[in-house]
CSV table of C-alpha atoms and ligand atoms in Angstrom, one decimal:
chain,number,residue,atom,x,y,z
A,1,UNK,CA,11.3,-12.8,-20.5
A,2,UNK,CA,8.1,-13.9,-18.7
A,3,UNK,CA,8.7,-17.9,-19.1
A,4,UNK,CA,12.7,-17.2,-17.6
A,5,UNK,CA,11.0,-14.8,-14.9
A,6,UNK,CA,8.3,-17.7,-14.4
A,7,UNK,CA,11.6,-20.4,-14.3
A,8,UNK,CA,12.9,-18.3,-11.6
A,9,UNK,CA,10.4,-18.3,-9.1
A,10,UNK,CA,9.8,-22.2,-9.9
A,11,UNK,CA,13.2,-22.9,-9.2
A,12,UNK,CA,14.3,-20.6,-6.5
A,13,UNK,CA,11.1,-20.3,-4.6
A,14,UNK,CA,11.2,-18.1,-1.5
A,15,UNK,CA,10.0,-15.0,-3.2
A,16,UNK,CA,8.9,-12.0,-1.4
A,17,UNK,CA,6.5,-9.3,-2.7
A,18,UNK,CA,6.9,-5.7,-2.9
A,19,UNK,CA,3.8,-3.6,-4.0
A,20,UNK,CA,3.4,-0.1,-4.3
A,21,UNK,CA,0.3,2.2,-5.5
A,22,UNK,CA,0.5,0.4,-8.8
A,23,UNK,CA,-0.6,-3.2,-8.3
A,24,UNK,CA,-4.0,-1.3,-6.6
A,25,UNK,CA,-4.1,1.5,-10.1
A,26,UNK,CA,-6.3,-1.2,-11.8
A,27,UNK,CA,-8.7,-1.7,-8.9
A,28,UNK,CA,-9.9,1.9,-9.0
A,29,UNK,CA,-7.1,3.3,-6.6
A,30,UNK,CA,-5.0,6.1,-8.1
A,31,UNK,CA,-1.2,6.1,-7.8
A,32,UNK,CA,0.5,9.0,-6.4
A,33,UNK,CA,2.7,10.2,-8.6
A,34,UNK,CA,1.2,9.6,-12.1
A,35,UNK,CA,-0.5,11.9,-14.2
A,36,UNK,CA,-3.8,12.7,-12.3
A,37,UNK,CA,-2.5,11.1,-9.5
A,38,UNK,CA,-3.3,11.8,-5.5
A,39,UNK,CA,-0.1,14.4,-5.5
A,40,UNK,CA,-1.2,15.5,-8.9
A,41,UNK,CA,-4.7,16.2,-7.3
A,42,UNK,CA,-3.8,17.1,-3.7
A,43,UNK,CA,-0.9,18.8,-2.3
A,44,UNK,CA,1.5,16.1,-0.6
A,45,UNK,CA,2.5,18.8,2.3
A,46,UNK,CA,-1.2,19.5,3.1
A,47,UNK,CA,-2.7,15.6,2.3
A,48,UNK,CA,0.4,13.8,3.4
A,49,UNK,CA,1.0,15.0,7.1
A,50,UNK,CA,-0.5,15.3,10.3
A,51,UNK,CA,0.2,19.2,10.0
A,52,UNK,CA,-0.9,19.7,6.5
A,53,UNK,CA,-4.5,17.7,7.5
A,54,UNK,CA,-5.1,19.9,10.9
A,55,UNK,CA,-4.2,23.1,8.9
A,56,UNK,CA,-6.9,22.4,6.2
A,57,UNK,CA,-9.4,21.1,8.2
A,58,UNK,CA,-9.3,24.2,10.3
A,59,UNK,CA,-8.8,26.6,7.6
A,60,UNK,CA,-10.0,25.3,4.4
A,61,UNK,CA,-12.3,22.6,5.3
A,62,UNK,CA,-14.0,22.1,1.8
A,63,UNK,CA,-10.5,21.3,0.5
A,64,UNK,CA,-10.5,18.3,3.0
A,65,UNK,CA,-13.9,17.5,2.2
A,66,UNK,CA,-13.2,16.9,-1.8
A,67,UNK,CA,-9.8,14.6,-0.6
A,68,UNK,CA,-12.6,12.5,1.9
A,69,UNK,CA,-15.2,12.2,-1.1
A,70,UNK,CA,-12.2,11.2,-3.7
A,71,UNK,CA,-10.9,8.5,-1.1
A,72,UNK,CA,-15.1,7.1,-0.5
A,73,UNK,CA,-14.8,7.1,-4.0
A,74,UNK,CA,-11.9,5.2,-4.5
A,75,UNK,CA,-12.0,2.5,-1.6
A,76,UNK,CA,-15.7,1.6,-1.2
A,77,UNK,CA,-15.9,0.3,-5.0
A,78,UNK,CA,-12.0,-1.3,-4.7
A,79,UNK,CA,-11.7,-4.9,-4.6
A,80,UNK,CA,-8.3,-7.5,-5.4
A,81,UNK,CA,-7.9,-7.3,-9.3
A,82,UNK,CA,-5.5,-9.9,-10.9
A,83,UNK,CA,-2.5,-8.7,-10.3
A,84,UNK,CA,-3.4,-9.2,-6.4
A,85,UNK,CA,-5.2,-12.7,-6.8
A,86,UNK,CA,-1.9,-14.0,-8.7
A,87,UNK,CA,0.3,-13.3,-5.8
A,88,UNK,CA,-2.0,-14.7,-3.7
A,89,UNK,CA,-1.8,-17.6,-5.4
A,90,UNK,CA,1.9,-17.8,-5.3
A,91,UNK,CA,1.7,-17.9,-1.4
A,92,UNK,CA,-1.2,-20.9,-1.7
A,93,UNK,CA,1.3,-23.0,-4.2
A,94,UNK,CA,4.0,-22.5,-1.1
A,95,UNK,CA,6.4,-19.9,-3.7
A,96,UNK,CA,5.9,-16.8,-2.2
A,97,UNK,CA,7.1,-16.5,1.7
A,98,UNK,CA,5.0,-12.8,2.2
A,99,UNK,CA,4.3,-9.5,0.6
A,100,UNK,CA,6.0,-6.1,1.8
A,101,UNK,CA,3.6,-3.6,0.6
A,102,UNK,CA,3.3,0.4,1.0
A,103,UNK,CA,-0.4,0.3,0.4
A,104,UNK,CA,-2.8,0.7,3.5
A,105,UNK,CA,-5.7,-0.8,1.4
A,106,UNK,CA,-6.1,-4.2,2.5
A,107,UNK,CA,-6.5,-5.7,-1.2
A,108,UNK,CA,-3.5,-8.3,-0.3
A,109,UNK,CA,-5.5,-9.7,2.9
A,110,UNK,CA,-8.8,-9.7,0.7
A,111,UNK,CA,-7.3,-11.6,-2.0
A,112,UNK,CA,-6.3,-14.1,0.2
A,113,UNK,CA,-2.7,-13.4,1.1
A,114,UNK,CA,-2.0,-14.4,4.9
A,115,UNK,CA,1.3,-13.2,5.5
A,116,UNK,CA,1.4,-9.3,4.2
A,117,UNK,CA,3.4,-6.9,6.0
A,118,UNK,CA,2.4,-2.9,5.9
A,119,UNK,CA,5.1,-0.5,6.4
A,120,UNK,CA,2.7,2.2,6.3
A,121,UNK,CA,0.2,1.3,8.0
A,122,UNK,CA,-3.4,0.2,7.0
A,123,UNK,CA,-6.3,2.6,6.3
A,124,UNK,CA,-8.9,0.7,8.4
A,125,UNK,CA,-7.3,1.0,11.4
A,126,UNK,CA,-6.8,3.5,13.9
A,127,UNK,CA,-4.2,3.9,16.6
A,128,UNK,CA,-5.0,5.4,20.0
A,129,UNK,CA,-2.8,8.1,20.3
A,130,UNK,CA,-2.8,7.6,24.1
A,131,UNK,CA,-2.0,4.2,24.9
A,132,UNK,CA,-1.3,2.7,20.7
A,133,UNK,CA,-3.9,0.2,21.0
A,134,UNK,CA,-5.8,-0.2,17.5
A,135,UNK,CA,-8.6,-0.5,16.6
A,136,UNK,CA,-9.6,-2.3,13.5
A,137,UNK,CA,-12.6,-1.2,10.9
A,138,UNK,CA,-14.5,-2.9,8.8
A,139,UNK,CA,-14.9,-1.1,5.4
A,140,UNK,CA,-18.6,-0.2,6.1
A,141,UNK,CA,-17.9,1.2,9.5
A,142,UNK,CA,-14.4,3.1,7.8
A,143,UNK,CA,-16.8,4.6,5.1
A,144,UNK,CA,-19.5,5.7,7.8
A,145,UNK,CA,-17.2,6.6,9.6
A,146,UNK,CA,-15.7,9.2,6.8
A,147,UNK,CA,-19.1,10.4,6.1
A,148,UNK,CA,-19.5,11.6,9.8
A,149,UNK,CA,-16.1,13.3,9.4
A,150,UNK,CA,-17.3,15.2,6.1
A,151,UNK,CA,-20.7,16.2,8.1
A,152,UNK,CA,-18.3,17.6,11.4
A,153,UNK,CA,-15.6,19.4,9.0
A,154,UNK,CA,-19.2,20.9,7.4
A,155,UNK,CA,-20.2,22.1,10.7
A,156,UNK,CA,-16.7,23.8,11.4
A,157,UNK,CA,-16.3,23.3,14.7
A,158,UNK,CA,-13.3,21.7,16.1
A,159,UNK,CA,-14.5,20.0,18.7
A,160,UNK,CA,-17.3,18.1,16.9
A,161,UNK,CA,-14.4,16.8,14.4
A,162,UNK,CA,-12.4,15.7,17.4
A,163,UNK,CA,-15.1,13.8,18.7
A,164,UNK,CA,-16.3,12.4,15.5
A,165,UNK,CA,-12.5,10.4,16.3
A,166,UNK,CA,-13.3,7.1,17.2
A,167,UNK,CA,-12.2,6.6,21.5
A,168,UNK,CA,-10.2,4.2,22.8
A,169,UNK,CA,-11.4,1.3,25.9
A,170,UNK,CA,-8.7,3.6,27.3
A,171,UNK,CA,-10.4,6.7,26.8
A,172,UNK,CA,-8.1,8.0,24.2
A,173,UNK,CA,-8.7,9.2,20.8
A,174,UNK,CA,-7.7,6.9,17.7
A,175,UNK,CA,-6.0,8.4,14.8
A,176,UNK,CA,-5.9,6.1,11.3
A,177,UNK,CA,-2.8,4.3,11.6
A,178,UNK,CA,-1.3,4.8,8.7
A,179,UNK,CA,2.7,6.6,8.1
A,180,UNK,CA,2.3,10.1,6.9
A,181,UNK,CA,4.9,12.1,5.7
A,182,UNK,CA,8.1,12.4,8.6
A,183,UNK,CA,6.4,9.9,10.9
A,184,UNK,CA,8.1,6.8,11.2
A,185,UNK,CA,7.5,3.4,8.9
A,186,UNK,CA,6.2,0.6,10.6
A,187,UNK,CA,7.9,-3.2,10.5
A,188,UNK,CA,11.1,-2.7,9.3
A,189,UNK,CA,13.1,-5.0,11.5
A,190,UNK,CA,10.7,-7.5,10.0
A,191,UNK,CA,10.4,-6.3,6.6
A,192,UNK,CA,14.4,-6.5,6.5
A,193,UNK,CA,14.4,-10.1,8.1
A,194,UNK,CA,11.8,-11.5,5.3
A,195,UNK,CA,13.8,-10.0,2.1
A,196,UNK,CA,17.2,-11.6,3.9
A,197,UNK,CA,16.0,-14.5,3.4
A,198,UNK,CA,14.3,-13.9,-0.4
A,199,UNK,CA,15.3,-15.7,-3.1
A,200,UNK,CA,13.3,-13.7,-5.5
A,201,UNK,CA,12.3,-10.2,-5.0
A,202,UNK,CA,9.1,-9.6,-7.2
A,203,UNK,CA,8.4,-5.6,-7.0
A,204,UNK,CA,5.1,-4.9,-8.8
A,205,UNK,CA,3.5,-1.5,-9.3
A,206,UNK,CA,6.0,1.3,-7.4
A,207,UNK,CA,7.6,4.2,-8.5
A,208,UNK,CA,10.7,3.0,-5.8
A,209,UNK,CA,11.2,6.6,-4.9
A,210,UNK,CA,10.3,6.8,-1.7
A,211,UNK,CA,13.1,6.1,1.2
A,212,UNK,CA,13.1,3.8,3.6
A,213,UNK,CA,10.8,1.7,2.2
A,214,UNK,CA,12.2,2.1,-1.0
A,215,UNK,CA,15.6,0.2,-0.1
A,216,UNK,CA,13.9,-2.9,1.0
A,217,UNK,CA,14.3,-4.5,-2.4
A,218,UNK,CA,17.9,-3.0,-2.9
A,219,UNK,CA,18.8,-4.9,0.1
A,220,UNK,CA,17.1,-7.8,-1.3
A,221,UNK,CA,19.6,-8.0,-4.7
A,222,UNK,CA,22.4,-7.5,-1.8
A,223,UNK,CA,21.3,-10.7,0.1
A,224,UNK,CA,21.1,-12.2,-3.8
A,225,UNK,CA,17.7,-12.2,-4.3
A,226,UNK,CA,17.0,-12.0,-8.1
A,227,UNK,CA,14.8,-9.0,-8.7
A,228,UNK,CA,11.2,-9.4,-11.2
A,229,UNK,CA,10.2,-5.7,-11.9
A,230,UNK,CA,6.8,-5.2,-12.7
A,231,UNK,CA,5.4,-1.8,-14.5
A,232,UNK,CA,4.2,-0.1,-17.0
A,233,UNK,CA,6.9,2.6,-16.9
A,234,UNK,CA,10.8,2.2,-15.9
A,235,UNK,CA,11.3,2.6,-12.2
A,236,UNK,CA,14.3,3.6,-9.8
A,237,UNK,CA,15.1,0.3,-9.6
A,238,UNK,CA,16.2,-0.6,-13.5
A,239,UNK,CA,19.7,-0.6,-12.1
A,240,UNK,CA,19.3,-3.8,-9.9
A,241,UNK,CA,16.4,-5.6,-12.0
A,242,UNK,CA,17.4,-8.7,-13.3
A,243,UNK,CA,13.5,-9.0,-15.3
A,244,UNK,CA,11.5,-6.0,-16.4
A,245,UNK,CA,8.6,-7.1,-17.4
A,246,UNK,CA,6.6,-3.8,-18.9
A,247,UNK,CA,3.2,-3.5,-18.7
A,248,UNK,CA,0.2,-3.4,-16.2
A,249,UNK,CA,0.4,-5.5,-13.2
A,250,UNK,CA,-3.4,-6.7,-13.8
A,251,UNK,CA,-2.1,-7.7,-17.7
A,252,UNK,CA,1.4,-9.1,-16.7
A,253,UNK,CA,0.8,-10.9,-13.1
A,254,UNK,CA,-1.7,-13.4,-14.4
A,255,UNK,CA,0.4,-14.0,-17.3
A,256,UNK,CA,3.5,-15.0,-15.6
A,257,UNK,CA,1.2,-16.8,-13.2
A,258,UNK,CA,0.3,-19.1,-16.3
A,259,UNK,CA,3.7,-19.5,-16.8
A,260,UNK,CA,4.2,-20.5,-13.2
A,261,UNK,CA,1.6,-23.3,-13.5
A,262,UNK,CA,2.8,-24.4,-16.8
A,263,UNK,CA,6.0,-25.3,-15.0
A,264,UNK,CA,5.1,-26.7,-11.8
B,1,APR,N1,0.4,-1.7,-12.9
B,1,APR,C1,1.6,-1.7,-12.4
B,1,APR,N2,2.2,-0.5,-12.1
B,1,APR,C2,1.5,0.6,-12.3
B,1,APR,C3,0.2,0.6,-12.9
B,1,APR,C4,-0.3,-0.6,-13.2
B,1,APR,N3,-1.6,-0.7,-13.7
B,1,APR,N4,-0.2,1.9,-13.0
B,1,APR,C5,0.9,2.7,-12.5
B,1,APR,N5,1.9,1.9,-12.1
B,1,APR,C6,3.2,2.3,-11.6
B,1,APR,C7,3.7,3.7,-12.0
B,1,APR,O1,4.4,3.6,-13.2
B,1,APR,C8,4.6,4.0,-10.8
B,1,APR,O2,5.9,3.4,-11.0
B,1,APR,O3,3.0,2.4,-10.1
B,1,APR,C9,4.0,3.3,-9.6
B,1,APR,C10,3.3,4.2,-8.7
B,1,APR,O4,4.2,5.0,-8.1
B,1,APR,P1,3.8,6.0,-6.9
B,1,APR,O5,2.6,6.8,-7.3
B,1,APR,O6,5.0,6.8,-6.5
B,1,APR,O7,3.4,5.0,-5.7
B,1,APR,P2,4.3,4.2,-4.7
B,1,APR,O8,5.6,3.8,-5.4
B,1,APR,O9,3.5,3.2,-4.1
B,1,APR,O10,4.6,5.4,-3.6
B,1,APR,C11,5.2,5.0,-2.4
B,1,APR,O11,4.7,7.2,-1.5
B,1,APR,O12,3.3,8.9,-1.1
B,1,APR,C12,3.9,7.8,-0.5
B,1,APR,O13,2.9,6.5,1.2
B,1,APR,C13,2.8,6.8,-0.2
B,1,APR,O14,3.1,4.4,-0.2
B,1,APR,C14,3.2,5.5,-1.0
B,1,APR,C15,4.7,5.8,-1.3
């Protein structure tokens, strides 16, 4: 299964990535909806909107605190793990045309990928909620910036958390730019233009339940794309997947990456 995946991408080129919470489980970033996952460990409706957020900060503060320590946690020790470094490599051997991903954490631009595309946004940048301009982070300045946050929500008061925002040239105050919950997704015009054109669709490392972004890869087997599904589990999509190839995408990527360079 892996060499006929690996003969597909050889021969067809023009694939497009499409990563979910998966390909970033064996960096140290937990999925979502796994066993012990973020929406195991945190309610979606309070964690996952802009309502949810302002209602615990205001009311249960510690509660936003624990979710601000589990993220430091998780993204100051995270770095590209093979899985991300493969399809990197896949865009430097000219196969790969870009990755779609719904992760915000950067690990596809620090492993070297140029051409990535985030429909929901990317955790070290903020949006000015007055004029849209962002403003990007580095990761020690997101991280410092967090740890201000967790002082503010322990001093309770409102204002100080506000202000602990970072400000716009324009004067305005920046949210994170990333989608929450019943906002909309970001660069699907150009998400839909790029899997057109795919030859291959290689999904690695999402559960494929959450609409829209979900149906970027369905309309990927419509344009005749053949679909490479990477997991350890079975995911929405076994209905269009031409390969599954089971297993963890830090295990599996590099191996079909082998049998990439074997061929070429
Ligand atoms: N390698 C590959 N896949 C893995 C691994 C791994 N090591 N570990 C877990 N997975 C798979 C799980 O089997 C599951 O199918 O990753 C998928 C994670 O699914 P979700 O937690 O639903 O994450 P995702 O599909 O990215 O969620 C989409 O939901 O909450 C929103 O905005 C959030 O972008 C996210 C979106």
């Amino acid at each position: 299964m892996l060499k006929k995946a690996a003969g597909e991408i050889v021969k067809r080129k023009h694939v497009v990535a499409f990563t979910g919470a998966g390909i970033s489980q064996e960096s140290g970033i937990a999925t979502f909806r796994d066993a012990g996952g973020l929406w195991d460990r945190f309610s979606p409706a309070e964690f996952g909107t802009v309502e949810g957020i302002i209602g615990v900060a205001a009311n249960t503060p510690q509660k936003l605190i624990s979710f601000i320590n589990d993220s430091i946690a998780s993204l100051s020790k995270a770095s590209p793990n093979p899985a991300h470094l493969a399809i990197a490599e896949m865009e430097k051997r000219g196969l790969l045309d870009c990755v779609i991903t719904q992760n915000v954490d950067n690990l596809h631009q620090l492993a070297g990928n140029d051409n990535v595309i985030e429909v929901h946004g990317n955790i070290y940048r903020f949006r000015c909620t007055q004029c849209s301009e962002t403003i990007k982070f580095s990761r020690h300045d997101f991280l410092e910036f967090l740890n201000r946050a967790v002082t503010e929500l322990n001093s309770r008061s409102f204002e100080r958390i506000i202000d602990a925002m970072p400000s716009c040239r324009c004067g305005g105050k920046a949210r994170l730019d990333v989608v929450m919950f019943g906002e909309p997704v970001q660069m699907i015009p150009e998400s839909y233009s790029k899997i057109e054109g795919a030859k291959v669709v290689l999904i690695v490392g999402t559960s494929g339940t959450v609409y829209p972004a979900s149906e970027i890869p369905r309309y990927g087997k419509k344009s005749g794309a053949v679909i490479i599904d990477v997991n350890p589990k079975e995911t929405f999509y076994a209905d269009i997947d031409n390969y599954f190839l089971k297993g963890p995408a830090g295990v599996v990527m590099p191996q079909l990456m082998e049998e990439i360079r074997a061929l070429l």
